[in-house]
PDB file of C-alpha atoms (C1' of nucleotides) in Angstrom:
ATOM      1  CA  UNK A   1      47.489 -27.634  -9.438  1.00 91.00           C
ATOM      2  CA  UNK A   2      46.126 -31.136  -8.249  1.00 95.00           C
ATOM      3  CA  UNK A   3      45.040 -32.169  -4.512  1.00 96.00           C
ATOM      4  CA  UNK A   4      48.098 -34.085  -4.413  1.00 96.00           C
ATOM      5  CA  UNK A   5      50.755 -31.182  -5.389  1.00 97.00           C
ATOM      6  CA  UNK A   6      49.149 -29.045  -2.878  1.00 98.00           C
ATOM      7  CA  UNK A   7      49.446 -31.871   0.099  1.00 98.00           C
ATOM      8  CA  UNK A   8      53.338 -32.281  -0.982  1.00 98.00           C
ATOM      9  CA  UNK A   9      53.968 -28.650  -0.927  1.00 98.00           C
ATOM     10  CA  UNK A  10      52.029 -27.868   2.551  1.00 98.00           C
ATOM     11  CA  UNK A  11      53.084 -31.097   4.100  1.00 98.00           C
ATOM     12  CA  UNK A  12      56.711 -30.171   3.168  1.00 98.00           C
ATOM     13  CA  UNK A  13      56.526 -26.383   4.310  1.00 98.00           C
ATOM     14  CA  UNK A  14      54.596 -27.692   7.381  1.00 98.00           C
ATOM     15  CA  UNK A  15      57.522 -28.376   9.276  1.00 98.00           C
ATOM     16  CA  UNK A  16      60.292 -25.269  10.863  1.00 97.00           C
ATOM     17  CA  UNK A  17      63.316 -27.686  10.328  1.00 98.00           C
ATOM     18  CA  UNK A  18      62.333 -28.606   6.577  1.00 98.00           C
ATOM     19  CA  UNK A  19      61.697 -24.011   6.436  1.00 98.00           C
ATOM     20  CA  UNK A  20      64.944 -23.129   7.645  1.00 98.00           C
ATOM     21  CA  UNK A  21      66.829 -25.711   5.439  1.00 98.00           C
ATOM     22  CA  UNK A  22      65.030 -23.526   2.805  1.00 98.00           C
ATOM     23  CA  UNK A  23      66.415 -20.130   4.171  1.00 97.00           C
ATOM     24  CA  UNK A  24      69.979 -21.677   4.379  1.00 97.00           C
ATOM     25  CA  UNK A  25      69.686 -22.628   0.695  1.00 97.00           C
ATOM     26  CA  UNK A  26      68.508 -19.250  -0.137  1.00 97.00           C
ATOM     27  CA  UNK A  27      71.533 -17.640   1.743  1.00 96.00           C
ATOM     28  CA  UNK A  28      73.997 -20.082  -0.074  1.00 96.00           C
ATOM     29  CA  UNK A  29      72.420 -21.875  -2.594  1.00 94.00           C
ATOM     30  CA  UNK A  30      74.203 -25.638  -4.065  1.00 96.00           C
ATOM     31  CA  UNK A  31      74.605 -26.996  -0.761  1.00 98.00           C
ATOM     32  CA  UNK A  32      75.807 -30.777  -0.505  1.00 98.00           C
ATOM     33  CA  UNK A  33      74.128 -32.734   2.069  1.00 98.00           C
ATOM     34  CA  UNK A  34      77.380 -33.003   4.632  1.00 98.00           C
ATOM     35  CA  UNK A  35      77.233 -29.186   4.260  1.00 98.00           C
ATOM     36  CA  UNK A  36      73.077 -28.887   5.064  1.00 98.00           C
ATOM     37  CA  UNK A  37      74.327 -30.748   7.974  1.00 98.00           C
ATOM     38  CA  UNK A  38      77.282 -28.416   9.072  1.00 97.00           C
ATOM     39  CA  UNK A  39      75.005 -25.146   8.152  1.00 96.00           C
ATOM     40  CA  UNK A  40      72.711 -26.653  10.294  1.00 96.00           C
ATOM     41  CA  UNK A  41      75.005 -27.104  13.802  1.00 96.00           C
ATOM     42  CA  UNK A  42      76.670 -23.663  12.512  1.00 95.00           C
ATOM     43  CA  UNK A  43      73.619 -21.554  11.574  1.00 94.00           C
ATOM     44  CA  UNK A  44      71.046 -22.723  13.833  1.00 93.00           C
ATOM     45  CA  UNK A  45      72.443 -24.885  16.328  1.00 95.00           C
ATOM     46  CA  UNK A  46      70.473 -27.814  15.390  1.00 94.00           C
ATOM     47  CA  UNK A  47      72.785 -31.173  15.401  1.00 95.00           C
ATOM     48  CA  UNK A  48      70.562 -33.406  13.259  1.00 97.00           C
ATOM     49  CA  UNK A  49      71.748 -36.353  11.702  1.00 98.00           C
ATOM     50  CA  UNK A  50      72.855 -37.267   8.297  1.00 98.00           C
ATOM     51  CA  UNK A  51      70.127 -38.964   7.222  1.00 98.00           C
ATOM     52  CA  UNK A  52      67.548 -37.068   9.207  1.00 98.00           C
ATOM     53  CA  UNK A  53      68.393 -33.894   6.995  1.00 98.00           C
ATOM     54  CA  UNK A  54      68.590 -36.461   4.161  1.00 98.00           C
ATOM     55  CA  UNK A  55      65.032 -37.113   4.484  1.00 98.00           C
ATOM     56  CA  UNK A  56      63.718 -33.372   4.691  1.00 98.00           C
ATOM     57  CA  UNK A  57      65.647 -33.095   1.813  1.00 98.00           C
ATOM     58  CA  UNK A  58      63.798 -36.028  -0.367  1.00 98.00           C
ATOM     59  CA  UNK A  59      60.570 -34.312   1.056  1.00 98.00           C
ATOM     60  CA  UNK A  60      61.383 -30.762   0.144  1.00 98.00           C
ATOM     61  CA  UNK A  61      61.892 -32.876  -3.095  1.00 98.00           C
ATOM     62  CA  UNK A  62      59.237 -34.653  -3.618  1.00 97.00           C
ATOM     63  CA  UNK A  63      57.385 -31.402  -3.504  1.00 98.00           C
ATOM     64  CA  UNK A  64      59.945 -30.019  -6.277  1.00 97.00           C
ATOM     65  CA  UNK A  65      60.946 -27.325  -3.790  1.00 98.00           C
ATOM     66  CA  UNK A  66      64.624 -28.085  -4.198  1.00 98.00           C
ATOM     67  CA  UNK A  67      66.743 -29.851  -7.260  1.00 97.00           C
ATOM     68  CA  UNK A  68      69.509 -31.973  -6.932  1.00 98.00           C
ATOM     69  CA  UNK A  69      72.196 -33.154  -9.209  1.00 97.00           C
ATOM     70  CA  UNK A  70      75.283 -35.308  -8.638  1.00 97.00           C
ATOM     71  CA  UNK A  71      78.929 -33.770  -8.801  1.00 95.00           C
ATOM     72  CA  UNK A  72      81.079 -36.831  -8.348  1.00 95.00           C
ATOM     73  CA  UNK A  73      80.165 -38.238  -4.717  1.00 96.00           C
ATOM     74  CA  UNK A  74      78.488 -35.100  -3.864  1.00 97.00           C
ATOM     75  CA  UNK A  75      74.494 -34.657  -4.556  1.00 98.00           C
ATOM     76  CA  UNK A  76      74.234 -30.799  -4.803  1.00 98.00           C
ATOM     77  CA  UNK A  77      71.229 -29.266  -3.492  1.00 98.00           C
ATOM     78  CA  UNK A  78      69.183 -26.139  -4.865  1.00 98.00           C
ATOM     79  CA  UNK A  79      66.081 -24.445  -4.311  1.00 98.00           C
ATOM     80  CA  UNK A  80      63.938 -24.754  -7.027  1.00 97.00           C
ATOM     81  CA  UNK A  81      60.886 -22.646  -5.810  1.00 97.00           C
ATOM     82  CA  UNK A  82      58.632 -20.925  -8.916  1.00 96.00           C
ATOM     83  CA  UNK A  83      55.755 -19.405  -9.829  1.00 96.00           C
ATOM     84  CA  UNK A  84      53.537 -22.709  -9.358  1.00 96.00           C
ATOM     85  CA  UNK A  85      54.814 -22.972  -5.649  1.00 97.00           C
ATOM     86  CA  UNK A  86      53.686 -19.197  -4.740  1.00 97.00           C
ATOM     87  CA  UNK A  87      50.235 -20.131  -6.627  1.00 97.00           C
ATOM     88  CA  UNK A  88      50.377 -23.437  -4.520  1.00 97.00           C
ATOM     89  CA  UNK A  89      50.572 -21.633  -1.397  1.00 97.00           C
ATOM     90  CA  UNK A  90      48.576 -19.017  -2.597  1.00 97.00           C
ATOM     91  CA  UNK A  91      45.089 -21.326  -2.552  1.00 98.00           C
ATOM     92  CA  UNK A  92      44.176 -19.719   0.653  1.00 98.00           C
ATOM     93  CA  UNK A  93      43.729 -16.210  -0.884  1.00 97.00           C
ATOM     94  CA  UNK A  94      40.629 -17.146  -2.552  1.00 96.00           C
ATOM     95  CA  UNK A  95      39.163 -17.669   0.822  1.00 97.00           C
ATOM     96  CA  UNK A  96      40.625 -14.332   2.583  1.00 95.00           C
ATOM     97  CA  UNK A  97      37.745 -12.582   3.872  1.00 90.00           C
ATOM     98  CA  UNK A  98      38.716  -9.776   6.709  1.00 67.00           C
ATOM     99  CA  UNK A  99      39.657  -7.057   3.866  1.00 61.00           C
ATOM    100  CA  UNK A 100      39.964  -4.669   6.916  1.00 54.00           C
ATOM    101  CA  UNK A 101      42.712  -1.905   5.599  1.00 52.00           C
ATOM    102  CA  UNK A 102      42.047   1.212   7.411  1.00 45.00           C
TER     103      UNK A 102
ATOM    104  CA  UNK B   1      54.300 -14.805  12.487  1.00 90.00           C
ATOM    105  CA  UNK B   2      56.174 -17.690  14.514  1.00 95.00           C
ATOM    106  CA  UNK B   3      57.246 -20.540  13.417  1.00 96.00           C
ATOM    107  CA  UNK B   4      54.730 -22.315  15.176  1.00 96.00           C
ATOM    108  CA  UNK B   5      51.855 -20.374  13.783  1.00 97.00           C
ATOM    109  CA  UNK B   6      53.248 -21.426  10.366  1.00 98.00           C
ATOM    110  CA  UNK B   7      53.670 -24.683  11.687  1.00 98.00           C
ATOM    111  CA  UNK B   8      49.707 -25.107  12.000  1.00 98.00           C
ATOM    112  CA  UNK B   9      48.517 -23.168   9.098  1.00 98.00           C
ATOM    113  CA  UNK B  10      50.720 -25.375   6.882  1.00 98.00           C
ATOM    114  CA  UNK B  11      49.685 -28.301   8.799  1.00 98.00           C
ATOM    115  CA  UNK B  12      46.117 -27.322   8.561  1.00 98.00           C
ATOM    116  CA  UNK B  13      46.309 -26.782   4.882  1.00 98.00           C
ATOM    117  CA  UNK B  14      47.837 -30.299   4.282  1.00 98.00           C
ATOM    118  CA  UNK B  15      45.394 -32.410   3.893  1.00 98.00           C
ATOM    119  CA  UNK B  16      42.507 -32.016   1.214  1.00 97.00           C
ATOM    120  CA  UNK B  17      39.796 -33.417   3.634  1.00 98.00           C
ATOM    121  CA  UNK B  18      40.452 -30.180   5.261  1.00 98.00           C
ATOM    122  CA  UNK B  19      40.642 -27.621   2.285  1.00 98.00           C
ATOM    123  CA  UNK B  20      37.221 -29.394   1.161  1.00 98.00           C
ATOM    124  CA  UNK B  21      35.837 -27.880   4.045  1.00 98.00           C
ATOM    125  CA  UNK B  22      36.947 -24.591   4.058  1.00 98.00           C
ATOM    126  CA  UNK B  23      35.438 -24.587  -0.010  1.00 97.00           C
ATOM    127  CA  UNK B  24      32.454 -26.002   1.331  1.00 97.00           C
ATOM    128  CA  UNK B  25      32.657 -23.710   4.435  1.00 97.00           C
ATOM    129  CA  UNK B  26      33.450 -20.421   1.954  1.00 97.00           C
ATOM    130  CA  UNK B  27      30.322 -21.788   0.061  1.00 96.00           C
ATOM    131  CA  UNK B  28      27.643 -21.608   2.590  1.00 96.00           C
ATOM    132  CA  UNK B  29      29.413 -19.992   5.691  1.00 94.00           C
ATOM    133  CA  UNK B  30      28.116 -20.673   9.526  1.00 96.00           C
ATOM    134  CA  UNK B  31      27.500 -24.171   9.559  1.00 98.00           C
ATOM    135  CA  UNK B  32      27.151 -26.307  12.349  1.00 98.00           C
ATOM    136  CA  UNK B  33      28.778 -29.769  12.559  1.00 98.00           C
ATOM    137  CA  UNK B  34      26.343 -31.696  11.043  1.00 98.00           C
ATOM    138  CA  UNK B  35      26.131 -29.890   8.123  1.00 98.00           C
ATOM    139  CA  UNK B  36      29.958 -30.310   7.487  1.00 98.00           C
ATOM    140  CA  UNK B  37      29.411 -33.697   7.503  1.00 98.00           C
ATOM    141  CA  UNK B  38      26.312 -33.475   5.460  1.00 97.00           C
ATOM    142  CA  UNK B  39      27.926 -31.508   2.807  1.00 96.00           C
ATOM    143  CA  UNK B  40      30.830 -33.884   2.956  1.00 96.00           C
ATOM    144  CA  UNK B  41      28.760 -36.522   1.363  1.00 96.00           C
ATOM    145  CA  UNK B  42      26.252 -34.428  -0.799  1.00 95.00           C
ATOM    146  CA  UNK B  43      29.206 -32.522  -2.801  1.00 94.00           C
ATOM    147  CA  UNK B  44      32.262 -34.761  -2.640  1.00 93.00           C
ATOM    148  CA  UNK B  45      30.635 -38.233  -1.884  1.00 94.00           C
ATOM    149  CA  UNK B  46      32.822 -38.253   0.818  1.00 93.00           C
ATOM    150  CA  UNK B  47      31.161 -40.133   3.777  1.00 94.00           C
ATOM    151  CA  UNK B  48      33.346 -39.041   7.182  1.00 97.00           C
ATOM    152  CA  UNK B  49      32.164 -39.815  10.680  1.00 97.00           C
ATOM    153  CA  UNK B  50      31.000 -36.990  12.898  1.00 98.00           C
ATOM    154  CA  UNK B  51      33.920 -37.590  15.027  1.00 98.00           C
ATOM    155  CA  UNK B  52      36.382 -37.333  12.232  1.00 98.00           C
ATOM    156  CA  UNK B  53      34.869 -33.951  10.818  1.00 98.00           C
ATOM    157  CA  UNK B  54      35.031 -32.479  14.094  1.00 98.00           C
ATOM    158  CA  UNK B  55      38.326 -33.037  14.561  1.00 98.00           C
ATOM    159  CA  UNK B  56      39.403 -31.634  11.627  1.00 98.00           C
ATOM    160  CA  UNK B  57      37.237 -28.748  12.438  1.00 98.00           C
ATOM    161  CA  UNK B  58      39.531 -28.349  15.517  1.00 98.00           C
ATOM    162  CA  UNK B  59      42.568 -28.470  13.505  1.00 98.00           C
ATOM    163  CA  UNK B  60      41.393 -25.544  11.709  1.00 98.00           C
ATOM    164  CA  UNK B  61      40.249 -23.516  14.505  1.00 98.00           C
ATOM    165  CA  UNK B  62      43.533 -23.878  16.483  1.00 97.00           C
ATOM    166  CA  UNK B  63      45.505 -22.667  13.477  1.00 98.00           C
ATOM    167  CA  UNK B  64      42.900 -20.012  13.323  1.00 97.00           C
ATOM    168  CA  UNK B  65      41.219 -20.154   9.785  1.00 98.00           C
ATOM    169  CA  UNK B  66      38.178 -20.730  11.356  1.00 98.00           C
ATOM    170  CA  UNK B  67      36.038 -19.521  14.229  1.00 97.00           C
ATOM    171  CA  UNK B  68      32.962 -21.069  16.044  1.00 97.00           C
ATOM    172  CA  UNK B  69      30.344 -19.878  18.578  1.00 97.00           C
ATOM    173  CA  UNK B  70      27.351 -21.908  20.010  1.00 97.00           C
ATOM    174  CA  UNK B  71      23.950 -21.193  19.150  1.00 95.00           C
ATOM    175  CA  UNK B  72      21.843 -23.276  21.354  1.00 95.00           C
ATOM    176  CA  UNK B  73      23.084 -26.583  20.600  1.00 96.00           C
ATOM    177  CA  UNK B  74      24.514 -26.253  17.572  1.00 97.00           C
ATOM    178  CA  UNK B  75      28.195 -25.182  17.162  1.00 98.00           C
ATOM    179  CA  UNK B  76      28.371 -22.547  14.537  1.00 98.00           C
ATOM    180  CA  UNK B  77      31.652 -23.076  12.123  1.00 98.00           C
ATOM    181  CA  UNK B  78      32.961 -20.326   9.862  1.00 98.00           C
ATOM    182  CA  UNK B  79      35.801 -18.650   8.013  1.00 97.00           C
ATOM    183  CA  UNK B  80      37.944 -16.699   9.376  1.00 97.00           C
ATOM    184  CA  UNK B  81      40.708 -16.272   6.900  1.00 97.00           C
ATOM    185  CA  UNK B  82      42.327 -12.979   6.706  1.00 95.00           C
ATOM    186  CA  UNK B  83      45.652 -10.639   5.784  1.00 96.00           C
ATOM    187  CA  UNK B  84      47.732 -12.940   8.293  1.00 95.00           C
ATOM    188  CA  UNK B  85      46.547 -16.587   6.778  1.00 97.00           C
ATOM    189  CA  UNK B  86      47.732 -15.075   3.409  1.00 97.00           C
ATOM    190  CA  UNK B  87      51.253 -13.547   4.615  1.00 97.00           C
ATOM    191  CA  UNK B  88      51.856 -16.414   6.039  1.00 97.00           C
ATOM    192  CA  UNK B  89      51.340 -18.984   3.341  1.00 97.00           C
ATOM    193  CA  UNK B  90      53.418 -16.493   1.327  1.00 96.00           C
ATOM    194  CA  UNK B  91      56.402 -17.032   3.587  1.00 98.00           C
ATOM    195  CA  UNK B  92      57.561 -18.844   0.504  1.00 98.00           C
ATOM    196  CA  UNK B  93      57.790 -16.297  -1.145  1.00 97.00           C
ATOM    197  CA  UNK B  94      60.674 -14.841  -0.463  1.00 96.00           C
ATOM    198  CA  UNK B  95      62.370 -17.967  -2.066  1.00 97.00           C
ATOM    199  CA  UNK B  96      61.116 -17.415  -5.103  1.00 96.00           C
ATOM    200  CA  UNK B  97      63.726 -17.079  -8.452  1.00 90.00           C
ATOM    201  CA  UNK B  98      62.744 -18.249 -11.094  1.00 67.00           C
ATOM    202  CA  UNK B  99      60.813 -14.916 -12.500  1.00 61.00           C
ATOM    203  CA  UNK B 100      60.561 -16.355 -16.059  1.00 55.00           C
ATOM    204  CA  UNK B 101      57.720 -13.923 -17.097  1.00 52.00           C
ATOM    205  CA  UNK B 102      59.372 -13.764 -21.231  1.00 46.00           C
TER     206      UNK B 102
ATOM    207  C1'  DT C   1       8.879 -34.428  31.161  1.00 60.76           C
ATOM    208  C1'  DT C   2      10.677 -37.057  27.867  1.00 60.76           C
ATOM    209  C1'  DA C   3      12.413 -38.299  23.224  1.00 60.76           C
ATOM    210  C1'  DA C   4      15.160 -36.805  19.634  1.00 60.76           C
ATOM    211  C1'  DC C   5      18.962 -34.187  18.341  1.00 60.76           C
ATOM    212  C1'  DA C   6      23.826 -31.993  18.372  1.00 60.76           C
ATOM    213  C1'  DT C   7      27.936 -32.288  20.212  1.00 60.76           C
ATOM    214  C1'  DG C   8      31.831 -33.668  23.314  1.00 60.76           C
ATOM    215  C1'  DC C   9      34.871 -37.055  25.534  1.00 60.76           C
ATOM    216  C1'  DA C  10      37.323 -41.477  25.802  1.00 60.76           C
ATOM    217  C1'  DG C  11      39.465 -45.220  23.811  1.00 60.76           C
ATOM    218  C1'  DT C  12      41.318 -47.927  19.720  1.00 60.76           C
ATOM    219  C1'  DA C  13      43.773 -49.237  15.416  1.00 60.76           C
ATOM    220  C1'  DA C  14      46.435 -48.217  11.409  1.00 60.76           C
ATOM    221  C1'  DT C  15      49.304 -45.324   9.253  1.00 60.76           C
ATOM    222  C1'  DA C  16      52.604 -41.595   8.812  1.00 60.76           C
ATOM    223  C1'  DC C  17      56.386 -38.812  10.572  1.00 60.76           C
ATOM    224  C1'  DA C  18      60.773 -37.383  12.656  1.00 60.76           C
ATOM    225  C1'  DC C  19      64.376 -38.830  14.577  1.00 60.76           C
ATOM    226  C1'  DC C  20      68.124 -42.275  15.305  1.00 60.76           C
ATOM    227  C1'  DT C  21      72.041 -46.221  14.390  1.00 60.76           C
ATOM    228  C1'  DG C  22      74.463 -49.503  11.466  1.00 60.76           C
ATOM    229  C1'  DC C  23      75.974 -51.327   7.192  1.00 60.76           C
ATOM    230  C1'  DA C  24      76.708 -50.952   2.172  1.00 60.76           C
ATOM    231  C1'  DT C  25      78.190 -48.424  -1.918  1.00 60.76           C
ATOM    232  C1'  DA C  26      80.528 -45.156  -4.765  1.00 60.76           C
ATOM    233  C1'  DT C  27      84.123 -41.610  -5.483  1.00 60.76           C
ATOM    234  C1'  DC C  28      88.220 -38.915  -4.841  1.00 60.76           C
ATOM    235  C1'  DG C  29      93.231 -38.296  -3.359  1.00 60.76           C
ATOM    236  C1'  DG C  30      97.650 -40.174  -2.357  1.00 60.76           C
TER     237       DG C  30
ATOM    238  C1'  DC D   1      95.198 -50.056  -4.653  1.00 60.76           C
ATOM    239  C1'  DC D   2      93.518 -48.070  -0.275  1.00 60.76           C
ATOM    240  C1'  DG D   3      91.861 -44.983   3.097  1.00 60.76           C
ATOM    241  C1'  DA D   4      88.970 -41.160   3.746  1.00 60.76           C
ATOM    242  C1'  DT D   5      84.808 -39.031   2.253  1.00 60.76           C
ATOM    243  C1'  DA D   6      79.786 -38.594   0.770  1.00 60.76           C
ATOM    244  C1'  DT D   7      75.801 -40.689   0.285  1.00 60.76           C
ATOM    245  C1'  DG D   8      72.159 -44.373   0.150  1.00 60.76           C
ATOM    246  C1'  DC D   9      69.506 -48.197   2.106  1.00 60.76           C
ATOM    247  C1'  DA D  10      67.488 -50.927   5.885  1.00 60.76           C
ATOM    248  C1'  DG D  11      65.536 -51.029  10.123  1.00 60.76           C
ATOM    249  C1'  DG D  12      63.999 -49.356  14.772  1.00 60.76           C
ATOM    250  C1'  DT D  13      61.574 -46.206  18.110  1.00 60.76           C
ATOM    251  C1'  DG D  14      58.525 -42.836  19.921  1.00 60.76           C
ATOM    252  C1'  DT D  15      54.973 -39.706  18.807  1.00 60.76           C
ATOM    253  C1'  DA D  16      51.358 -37.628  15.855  1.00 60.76           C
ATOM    254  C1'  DT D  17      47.698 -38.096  12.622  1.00 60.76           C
ATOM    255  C1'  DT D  18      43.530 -39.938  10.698  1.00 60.76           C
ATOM    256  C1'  DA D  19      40.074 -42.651  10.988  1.00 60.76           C
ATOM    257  C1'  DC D  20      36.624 -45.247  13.733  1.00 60.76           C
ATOM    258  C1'  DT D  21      32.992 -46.744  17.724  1.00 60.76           C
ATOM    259  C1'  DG D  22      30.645 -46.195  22.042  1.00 60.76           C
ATOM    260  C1'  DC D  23      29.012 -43.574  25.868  1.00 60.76           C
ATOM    261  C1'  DA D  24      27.976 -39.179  28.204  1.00 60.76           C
ATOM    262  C1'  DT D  25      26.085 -34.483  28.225  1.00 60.76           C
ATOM    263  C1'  DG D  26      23.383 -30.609  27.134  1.00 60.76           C
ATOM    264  C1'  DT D  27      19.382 -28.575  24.338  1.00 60.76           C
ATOM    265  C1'  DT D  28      15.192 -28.251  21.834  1.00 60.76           C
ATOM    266  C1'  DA D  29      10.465 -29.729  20.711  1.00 60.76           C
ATOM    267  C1'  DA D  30       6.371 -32.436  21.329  1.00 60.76           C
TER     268       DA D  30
END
DNA sequence: TTAACATGCAGTAATACACCTGCATATCGG
DNA sequence: CCGATATGCAGGTGTATTACTGCATGTTAA
């Protein structure tokens, strides 16, 4: 896990609008964009633009937290969240201290 | 855990400058500024300002991974990373699918 | 008491981020 | 073919982040 994976996966979860595009993917996963955008308004009430939701998208991306693939004019959108991402965000653990379990 | 809480752990954990220092910090707890920024350069070669180290310090501390107290004039810096740091990070966890353990 | 030390506060510059609008491009249905 | 649909690309704006320097403040030690 390089410096560089862990700054794309923090950076991207580092944000509530990028985290709750994640839960609405979870809930009903192989979303097109227009429909990110409607679950959005619907779910959350949250009226973000196109491309603003675009753009958490190609970050949630970048940090290979989602796949897409094109069906026709649609780009469908998946999560894509493994066993590297829960090690990713698992680097903190080595530093967990307080053990305090009464 | 609200969202803003994650919000500044994530945020906090972003940036490598920053997870150098809690290493460095799990390393030799309880040190005062200038020994952050002393370590800095002895064990990453990484020459930061004062300024700059204390302000990432700060970041830290208000997303609670770290705690300080003065001693004289020297601000003492140390972990504080405990059961809550962790769950939180592993908010993604609930995401996760692909359980390929063959 | 004074000099050296440790830190904070203020201000600056460059970059990144989160949002937007407008125009271009590609695909499906009639 | 053509209009409606789905997306991308370019660019703009306001704010946050990351870095710096310089000056002020409080504390220890000679």
């Amino acid at each position: 896990m390089t410096d560089t994976q862990l700054d794309l996966i923090f950076k991207a979860l580092a944000d509530s609008t990028r985290r709750r595009i994640i839960d609405r993917l979870s809930k009903q996963p192989v979303q097109p964009l227009f429909e990110v955008c409607a679950s959005s308004v619907a779910e959350d009430g949250v009226a973000l633009s196109r491309q603003t939701v675009s753009q958490h998208l190609a970050v949630l991306e970048k940090a290979g937290l989602i796949e897409t693939s094109w069906k026709g004019r649609t780009k469908a959108h998946s999560l894509s969240i493994g066993d590297d991402h829960v090690a990713a965000a698992l680097w903190i653990k080595k530093y967990k201290q307080n053990g305090e379990k009464p």
